[in-house]
GROMACS .gro file of C-alpha atoms in nm:
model
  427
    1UNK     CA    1   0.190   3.519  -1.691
    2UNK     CA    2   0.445   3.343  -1.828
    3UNK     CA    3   0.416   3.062  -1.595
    4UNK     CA    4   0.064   3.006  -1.673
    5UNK     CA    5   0.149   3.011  -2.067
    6UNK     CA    6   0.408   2.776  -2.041
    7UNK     CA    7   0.211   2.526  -1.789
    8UNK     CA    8  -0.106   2.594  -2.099
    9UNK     CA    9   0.153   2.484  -2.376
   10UNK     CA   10   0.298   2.161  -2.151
   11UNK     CA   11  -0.039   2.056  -2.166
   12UNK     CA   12  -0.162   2.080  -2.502
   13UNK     CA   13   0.203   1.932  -2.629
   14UNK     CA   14   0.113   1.626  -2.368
   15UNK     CA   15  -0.231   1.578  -2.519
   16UNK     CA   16  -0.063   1.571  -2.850
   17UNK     CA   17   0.161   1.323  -2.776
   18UNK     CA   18  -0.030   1.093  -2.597
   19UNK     CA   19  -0.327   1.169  -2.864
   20UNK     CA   20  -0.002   0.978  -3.114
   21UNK     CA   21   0.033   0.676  -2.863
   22UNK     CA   22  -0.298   0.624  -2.794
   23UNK     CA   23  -0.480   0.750  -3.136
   24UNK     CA   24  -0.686   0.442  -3.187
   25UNK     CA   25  -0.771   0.410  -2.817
   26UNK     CA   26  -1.002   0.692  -2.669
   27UNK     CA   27  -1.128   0.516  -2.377
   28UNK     CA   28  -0.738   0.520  -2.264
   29UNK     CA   29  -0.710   0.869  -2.364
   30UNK     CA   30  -0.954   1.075  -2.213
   31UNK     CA   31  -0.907   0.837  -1.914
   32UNK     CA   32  -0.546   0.978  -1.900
   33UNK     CA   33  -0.643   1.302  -1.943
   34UNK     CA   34  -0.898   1.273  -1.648
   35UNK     CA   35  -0.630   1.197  -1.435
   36UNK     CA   36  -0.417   1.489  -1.535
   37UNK     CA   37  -0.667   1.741  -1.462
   38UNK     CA   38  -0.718   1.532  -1.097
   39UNK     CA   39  -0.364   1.575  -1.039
   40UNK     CA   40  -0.342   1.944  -1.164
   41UNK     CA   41  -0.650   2.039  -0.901
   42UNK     CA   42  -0.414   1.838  -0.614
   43UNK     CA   43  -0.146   2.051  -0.717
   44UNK     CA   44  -0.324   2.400  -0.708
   45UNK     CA   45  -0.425   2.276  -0.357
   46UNK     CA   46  -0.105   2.163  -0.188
   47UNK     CA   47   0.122   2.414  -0.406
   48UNK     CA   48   0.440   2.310  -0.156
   49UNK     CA   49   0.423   1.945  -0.362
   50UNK     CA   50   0.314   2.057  -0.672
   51UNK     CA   51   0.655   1.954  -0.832
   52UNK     CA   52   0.694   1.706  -0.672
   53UNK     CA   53   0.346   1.528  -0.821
   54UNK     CA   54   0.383   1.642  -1.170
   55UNK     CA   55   0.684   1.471  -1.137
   56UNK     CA   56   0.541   1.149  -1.014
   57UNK     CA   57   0.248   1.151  -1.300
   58UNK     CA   58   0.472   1.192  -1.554
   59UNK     CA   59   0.726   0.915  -1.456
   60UNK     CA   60   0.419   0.705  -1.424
   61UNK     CA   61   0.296   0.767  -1.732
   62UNK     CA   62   0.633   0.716  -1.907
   63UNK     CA   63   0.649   0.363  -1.762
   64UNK     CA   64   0.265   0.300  -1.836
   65UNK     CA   65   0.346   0.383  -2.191
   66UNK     CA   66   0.697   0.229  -2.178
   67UNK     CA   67   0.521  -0.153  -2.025
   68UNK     CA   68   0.223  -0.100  -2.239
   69UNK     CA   69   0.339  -0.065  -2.647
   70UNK     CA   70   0.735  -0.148  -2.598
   71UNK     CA   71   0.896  -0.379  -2.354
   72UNK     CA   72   0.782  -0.653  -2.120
   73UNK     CA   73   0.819  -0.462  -1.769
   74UNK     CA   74   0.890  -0.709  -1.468
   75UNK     CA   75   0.590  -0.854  -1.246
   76UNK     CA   76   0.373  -0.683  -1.554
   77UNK     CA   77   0.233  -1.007  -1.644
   78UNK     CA   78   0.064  -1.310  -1.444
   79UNK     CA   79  -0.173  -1.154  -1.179
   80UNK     CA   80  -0.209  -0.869  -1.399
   81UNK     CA   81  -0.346  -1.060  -1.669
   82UNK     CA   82  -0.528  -1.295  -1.452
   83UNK     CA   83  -0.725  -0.981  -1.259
   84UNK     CA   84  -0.776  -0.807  -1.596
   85UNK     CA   85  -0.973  -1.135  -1.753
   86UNK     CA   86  -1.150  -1.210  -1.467
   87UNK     CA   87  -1.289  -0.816  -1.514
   88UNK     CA   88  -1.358  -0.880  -1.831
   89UNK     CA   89  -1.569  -1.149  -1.780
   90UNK     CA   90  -1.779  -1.049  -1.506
   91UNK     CA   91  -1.835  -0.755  -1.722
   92UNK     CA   92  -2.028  -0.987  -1.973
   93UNK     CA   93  -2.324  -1.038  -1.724
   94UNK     CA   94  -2.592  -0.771  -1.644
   95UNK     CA   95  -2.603  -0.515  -1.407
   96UNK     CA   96  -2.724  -0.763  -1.170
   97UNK     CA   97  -2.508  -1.045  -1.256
   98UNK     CA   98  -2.261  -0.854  -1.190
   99UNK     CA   99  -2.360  -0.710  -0.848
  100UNK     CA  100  -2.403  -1.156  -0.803
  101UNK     CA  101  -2.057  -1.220  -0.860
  102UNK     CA  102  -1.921  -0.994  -0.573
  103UNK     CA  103  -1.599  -1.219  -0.431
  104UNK     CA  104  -1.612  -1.065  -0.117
  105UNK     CA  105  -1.275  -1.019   0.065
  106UNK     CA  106  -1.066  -1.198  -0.201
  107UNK     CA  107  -0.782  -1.078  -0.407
  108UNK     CA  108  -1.061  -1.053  -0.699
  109UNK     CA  109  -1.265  -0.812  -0.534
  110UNK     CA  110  -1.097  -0.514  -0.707
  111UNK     CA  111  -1.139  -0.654  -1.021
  112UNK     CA  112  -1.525  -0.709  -0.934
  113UNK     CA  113  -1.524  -0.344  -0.903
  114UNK     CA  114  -1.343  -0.310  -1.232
  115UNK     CA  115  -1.593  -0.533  -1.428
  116UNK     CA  116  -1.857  -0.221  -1.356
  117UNK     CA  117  -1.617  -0.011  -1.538
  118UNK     CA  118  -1.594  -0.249  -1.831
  119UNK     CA  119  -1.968  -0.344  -1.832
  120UNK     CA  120  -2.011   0.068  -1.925
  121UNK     CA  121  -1.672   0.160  -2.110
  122UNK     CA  122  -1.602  -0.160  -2.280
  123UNK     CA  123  -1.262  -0.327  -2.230
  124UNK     CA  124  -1.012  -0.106  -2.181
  125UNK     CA  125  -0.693  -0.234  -1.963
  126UNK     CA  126  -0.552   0.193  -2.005
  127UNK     CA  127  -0.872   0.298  -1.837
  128UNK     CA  128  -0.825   0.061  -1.561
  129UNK     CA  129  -0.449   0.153  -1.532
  130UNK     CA  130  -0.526   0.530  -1.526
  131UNK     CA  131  -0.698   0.508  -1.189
  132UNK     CA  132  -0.450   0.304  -1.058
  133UNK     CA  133  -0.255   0.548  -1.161
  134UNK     CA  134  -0.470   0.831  -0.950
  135UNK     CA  135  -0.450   0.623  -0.668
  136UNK     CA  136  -0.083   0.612  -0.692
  137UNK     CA  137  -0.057   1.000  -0.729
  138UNK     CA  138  -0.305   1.010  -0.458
  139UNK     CA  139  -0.037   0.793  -0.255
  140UNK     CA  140   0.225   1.043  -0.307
  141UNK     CA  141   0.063   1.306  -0.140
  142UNK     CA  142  -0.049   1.143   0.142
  143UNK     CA  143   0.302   1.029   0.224
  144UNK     CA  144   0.385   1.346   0.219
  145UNK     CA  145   0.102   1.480   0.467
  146UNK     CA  146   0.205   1.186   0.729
  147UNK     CA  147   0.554   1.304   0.742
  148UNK     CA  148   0.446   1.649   0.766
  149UNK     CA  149   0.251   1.480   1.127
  150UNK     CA  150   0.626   1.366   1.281
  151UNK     CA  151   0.848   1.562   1.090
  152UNK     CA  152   0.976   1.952   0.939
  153UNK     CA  153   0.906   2.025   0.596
  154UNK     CA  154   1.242   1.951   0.443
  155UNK     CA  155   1.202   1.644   0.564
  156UNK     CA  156   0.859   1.560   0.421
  157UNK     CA  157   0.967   1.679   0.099
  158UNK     CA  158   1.240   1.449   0.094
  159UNK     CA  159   0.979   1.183   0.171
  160UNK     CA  160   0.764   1.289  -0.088
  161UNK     CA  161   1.028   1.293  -0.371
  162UNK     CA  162   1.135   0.947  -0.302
  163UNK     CA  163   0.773   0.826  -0.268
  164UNK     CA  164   0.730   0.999  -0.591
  165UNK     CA  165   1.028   0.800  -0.800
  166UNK     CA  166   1.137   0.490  -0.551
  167UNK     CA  167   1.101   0.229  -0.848
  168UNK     CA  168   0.918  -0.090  -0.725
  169UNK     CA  169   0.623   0.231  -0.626
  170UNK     CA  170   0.616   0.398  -0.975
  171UNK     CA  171   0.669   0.064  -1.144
  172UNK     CA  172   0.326  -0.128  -0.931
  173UNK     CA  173   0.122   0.219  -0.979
  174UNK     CA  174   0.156   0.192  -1.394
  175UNK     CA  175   0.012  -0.194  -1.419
  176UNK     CA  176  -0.360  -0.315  -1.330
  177UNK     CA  177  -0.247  -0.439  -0.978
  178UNK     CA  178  -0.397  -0.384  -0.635
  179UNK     CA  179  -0.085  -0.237  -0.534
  180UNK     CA  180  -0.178   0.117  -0.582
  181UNK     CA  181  -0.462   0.115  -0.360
  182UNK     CA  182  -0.333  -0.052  -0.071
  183UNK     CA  183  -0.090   0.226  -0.051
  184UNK     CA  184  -0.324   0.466  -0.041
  185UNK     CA  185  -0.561   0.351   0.186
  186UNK     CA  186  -0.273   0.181   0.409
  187UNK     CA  187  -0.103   0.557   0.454
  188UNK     CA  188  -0.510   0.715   0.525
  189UNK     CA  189  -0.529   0.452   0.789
  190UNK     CA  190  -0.210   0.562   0.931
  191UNK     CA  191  -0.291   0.973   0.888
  192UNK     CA  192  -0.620   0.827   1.099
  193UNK     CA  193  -0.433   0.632   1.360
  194UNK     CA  194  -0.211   0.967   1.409
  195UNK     CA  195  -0.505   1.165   1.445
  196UNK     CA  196  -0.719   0.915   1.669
  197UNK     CA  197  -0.374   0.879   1.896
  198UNK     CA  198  -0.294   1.267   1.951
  199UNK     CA  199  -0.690   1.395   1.945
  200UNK     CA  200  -0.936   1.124   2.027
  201UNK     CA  201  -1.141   1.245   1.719
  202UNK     CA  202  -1.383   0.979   1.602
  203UNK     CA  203  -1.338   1.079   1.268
  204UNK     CA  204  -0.974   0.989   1.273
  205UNK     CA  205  -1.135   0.623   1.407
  206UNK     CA  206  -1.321   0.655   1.112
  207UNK     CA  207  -1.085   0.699   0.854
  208UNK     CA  208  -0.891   0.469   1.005
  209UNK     CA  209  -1.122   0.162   1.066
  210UNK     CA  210  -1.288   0.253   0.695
  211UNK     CA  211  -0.908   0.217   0.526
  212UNK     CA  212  -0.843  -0.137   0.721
  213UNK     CA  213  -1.158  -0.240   0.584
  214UNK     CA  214  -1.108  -0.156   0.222
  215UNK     CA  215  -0.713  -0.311   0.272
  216UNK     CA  216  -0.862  -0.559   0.392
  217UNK     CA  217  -1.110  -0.623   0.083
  218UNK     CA  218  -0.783  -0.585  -0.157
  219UNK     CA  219  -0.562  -0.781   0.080
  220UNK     CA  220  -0.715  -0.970   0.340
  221UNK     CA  221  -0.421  -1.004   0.570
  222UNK     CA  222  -0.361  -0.661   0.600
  223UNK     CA  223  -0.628  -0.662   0.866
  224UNK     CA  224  -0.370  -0.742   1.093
  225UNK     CA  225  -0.278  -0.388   1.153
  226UNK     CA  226  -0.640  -0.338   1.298
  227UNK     CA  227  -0.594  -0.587   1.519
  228UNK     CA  228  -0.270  -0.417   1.643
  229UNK     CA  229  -0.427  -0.090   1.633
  230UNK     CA  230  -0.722  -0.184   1.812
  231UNK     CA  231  -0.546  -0.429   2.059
  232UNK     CA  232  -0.327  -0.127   2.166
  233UNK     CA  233  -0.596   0.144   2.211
  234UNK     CA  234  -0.819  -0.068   2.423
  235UNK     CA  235  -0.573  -0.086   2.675
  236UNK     CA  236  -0.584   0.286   2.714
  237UNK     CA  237  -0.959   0.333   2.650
  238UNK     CA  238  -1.026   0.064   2.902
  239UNK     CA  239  -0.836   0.248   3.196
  240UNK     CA  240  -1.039   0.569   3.070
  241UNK     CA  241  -1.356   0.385   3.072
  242UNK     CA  242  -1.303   0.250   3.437
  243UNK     CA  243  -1.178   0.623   3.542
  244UNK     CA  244  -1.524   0.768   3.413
  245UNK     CA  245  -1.744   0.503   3.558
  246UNK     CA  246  -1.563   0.571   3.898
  247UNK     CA  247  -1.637   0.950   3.859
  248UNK     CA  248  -2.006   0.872   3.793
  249UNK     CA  249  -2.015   0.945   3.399
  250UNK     CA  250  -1.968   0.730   3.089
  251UNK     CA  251  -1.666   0.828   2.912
  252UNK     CA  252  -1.894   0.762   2.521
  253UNK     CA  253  -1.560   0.775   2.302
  254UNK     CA  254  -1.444   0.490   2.511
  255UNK     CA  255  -1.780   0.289   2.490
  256UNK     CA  256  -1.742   0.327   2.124
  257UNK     CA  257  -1.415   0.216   2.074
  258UNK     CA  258  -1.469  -0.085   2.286
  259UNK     CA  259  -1.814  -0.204   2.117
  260UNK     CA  260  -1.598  -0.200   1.822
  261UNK     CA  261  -1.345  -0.398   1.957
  262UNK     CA  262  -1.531  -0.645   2.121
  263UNK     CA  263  -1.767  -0.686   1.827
  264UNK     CA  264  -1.448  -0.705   1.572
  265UNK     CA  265  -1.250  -0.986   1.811
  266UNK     CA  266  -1.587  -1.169   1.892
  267UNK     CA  267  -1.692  -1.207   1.522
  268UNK     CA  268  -1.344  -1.336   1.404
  269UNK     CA  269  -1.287  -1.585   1.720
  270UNK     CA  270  -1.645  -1.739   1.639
  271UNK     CA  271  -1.581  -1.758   1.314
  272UNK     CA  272  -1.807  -1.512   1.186
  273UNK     CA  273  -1.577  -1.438   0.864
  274UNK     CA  274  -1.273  -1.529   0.746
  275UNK     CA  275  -0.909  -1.387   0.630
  276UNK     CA  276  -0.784  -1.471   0.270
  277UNK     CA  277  -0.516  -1.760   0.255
  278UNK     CA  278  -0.576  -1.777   0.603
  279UNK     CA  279  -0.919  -1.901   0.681
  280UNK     CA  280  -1.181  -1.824   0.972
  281UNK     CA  281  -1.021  -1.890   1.314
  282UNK     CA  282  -1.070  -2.251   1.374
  283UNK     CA  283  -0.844  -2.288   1.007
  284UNK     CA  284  -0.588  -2.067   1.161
  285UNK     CA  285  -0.516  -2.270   1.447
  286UNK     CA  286  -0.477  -2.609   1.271
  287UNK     CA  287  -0.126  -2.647   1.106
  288UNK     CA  288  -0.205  -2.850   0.854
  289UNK     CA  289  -0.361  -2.589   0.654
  290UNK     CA  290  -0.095  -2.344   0.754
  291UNK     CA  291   0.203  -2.588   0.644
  292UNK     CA  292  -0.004  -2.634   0.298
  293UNK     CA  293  -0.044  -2.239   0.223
  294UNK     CA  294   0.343  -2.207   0.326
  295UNK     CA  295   0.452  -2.518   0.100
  296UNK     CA  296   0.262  -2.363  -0.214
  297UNK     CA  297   0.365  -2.040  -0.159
  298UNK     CA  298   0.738  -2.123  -0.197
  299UNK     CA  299   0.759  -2.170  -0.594
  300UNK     CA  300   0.885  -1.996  -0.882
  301UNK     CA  301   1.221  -1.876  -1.011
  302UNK     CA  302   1.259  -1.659  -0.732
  303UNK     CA  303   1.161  -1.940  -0.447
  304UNK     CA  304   1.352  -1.904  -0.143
  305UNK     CA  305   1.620  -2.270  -0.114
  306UNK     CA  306   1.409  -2.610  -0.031
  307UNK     CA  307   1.546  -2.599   0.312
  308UNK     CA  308   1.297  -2.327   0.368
  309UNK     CA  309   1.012  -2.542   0.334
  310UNK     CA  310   0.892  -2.671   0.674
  311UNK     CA  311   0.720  -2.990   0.756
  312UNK     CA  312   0.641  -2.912   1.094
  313UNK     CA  313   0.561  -2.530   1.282
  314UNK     CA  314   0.880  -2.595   1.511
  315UNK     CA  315   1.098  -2.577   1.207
  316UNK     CA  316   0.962  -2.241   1.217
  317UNK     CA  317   1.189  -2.165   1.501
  318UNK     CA  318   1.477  -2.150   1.268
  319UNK     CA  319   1.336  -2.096   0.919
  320UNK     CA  320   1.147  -1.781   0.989
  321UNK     CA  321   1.424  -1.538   1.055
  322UNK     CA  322   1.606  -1.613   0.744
  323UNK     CA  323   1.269  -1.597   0.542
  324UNK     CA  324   1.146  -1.225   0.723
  325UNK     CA  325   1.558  -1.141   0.673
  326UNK     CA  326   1.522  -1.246   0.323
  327UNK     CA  327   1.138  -1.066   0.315
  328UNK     CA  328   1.303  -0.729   0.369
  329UNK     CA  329   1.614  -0.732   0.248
  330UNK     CA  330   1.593  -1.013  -0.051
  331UNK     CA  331   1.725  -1.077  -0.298
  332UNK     CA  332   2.070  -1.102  -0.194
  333UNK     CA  333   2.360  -1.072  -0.469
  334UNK     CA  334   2.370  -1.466  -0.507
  335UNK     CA  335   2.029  -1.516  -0.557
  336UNK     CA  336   1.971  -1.316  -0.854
  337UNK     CA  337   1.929  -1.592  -1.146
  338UNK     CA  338   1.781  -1.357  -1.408
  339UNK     CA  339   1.861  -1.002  -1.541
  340UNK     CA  340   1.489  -0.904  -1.408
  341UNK     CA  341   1.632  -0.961  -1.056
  342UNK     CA  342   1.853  -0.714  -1.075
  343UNK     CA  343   1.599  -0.476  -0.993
  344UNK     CA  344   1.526  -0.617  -0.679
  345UNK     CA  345   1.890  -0.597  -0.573
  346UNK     CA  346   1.813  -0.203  -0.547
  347UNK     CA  347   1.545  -0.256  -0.372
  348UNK     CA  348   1.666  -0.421  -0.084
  349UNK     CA  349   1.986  -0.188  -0.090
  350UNK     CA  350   1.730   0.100  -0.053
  351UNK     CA  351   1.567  -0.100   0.232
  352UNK     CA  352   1.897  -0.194   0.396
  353UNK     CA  353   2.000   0.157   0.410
  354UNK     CA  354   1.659   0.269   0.518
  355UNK     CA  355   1.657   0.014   0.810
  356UNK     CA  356   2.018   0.144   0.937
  357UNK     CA  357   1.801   0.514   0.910
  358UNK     CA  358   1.525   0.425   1.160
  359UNK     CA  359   1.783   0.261   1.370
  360UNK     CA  360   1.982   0.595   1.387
  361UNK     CA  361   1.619   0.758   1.462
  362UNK     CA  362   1.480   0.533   1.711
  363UNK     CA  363   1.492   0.765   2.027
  364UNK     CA  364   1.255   1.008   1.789
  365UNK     CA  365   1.026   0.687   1.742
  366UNK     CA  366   0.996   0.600   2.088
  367UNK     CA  367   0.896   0.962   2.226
  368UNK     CA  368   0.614   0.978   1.974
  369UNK     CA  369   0.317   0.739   2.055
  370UNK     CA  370   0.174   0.754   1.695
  371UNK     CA  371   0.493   0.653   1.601
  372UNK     CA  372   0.539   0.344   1.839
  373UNK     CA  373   0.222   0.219   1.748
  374UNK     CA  374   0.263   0.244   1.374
  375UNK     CA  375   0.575   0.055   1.416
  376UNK     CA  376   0.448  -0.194   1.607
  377UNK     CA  377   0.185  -0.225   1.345
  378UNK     CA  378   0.458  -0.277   1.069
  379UNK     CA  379   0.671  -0.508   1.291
  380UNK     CA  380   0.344  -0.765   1.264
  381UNK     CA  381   0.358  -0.752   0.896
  382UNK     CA  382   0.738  -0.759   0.834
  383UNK     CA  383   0.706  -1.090   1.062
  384UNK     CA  384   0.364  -1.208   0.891
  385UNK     CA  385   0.457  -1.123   0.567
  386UNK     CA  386   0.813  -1.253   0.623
  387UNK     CA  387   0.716  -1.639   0.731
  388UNK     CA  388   0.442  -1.645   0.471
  389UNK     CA  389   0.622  -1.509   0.157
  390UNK     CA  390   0.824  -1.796  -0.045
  391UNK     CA  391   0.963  -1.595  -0.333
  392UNK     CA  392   1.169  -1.269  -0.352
  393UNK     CA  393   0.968  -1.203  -0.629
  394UNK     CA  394   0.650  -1.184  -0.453
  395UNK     CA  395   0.836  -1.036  -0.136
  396UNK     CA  396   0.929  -0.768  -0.368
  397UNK     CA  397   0.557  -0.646  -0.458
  398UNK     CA  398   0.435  -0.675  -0.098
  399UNK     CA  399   0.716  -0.501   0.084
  400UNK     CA  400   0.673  -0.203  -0.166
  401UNK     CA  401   0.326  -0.198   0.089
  402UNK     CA  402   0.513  -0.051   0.356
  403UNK     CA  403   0.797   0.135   0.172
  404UNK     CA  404   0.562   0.458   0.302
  405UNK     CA  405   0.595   0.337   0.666
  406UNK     CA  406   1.006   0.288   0.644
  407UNK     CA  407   1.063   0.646   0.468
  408UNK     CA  408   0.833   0.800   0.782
  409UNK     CA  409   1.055   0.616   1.067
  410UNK     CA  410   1.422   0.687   0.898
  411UNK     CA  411   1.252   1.045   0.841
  412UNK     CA  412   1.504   1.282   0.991
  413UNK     CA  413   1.810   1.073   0.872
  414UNK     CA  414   1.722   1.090   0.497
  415UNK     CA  415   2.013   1.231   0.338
  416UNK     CA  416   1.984   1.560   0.115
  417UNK     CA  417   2.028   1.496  -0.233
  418UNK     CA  418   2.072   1.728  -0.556
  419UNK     CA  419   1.686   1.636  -0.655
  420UNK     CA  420   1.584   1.853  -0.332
  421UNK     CA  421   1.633   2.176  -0.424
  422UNK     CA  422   1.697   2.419  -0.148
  423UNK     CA  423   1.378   2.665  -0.353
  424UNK     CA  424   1.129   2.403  -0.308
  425UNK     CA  425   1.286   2.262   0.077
  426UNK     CA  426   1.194   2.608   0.231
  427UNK     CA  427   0.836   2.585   0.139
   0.00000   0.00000   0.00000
């Protein structure tokens, strides 16, 4: 009873406060609150993480609040601004202008979808930042149901916790970035991989190949880890295929898998659509346009050294170590120029000391299958990512993509810390 007065009076003290912040801004309010109640049903379903999410929402919100009326938050400004305009006017069209304007695959396309939002609410960047915010929640708890695949439940609580408060992933879930969506859907694709790997359940293919698609409308070249995903299973479902048509049946899961696959490679290789900042396939292939996207992508205050900058794709040979190195582990001490760099310098401690974790738990990896081939899977980004990143700064935001996939593989090896209390480890 208690417990249930004291969760009642947390509540209406929150709507209080928040009513004080955001008293001339209802929209951003009751958007908010929406997102409370969300997170309040998630909690009364998965009780074991309950904690664990109020805990995330309210850190979020503090830093919503904090980057929103007080300070100038890193990486809060730029594409933020430039998504949130381009929203806003979209929205000024019709219904059906609107539905015109759809980008496509494009790093707009999410704030296409926003523009519907602001076409009914009115502008209203809290509003957009609340479901981001839901999304990031959302995030949370899905990290924690992965490890929960692989792992024993003190260990996916530990996961959970540090998805909940790692910085770069509360930070990216409180602005109007895409961020926040491509870590949920990235970690559903994964949960589907898992369950397509150990089951054969379509609806694990499902999930998956649905999640790829939508990363791949937010970020086009995280359609990569289809590619993997799919390259690797048709190996298997092809021997299975050739096993049933021997024994005088047609194995259907295997049919399916390989229409898709064939129907996927086919309409890429002819050129039936195209990858953002990379092209269709015949733009792939010439280097010109490769050595163009690499020359403009190394700018800003946070550009990796000149030397980086290749002229020809055999420099690669010996530039693109130290730029996936500096991908995953940047920024180094000496190249923090700024104050607002500092923050990054955690951030690749944190990944340092996770990558010495899945090293220590890389005979675990290799007996799992799910877990081989969702490494693999990361491996092609870290090295994607890696050659085509120019910045720290913009390393930064798209490693915190995969900061899910690192915690899952060092797993086992994550150490105990006061924050996991033994109470809530035995659940």
């Amino acid at each position: 009873m208690f417990k249930q007065i004291l969760k009642y009076l947390t509540f209406i003290s929150t709507i209080i406060f928040l009513h004080f912040i955001f008293r001339s801004d209802f929209v951003g309010l009751i958007s908010i609150v929406l997102v409370f109640f969300a997170v309040v049903l998630m909690c009364n379903i998965w009780r074991p993480v309950a904690t664990i999410l109020y805990t995330a929402l309210a850190v979020r919100i503090a830093v919503m609040i904090l980057g929103t009326y007080f300070v100038v938050l890193p990486d809060s400004w730029g594409d933020t601004d430039n998504f949130e305009k381009q929203a806003w006017i979209w929205s000024q069209g019709s219904f059906s202008d609107i539905l015109s304007q759809n980008p496509g695959p494009d790093a707009f396309f999410f704030s296409w979808v926003s523009s519907f939002l602001y076409s009914l609410f009115g502008r209203n960047v809290l509003m957009l930042e609340s479901i981001n915010l839901l999304f990031g929640i959302g995030s949370v708890l899905l990290g924690w149901l992965l490890a929960k695949k692989f792992w024993d439940n003190r260990t996916a609580i530990k996961v959970c916790w540090i998805l909940a408060l790692f910085p770069t992933l509360v930070m990216y879930s409180g602005y109007y970035l895409r961020e926040s969506y491509i870590y949920f859907f990235l970690t559903l694709a994964m949960l589907g991989i898992v369950g397509w790997i150990r089951t054969g359940d379509m609806k694990s293919l499902i999930i998956t190949s649905g999640s790829f698609i939508v990363c791949f409308y937010l970020n086009g070249v995280l359609i990569l880890g289809f590619f993997v995903f799919l390259i690797i299973i048709s190996f298997t479902t092809l021997k299975n295929f050739f096993k049933s048509i021997r024994r005088g049946y047609i194995h259907k899961k295997s049919l399916v898998v390989l229409f898709v696959t064939i129907l996927f490679f086919g309409s890429y290789f002819t050129n039936k659509f195209s990858i953002p900042k990379l092209g269709e396939f015949k733009q792939i292939i010439q280097s010109k346009l490769i050595l163009e996207r690499l020359v403009w992508n190394t700018r800003g205050d946070a550009a990796y050294p000149e030397w980086t900058i290749v002229k020809t794709l055999d420099e690669l040979i010996y530039v693109a170590p130290y730029k996936i190195v500096n991908f995953m582990f940047g920024p180094l001490p000496w190249q923090v120029k700024k104050s607002v760099h500092v923050i990054g310098v955690f951030d690749s401690v944190a990944c340092i000391f996770l990558f010495y974790l899945i090293i220590c738990n890389r005979k675990n990896i290799l007996k799992d299958e799910a877990l081989k081939v969702m490494f693999l899977i990361l491996l092609a980004y870290i090295v994607f990512f890696g050659i085509g990143v120019g910045n720290f700064g913009t390393g930064i935001r798209h490693r915190s993509k995969f900061i899910f996939l690192l915690l899952i593989f060092a797993g086992p090896f994550i150490p105990s810390i006061s924050i996991f209390s033994k109470n809530k480890l035995k659940k």
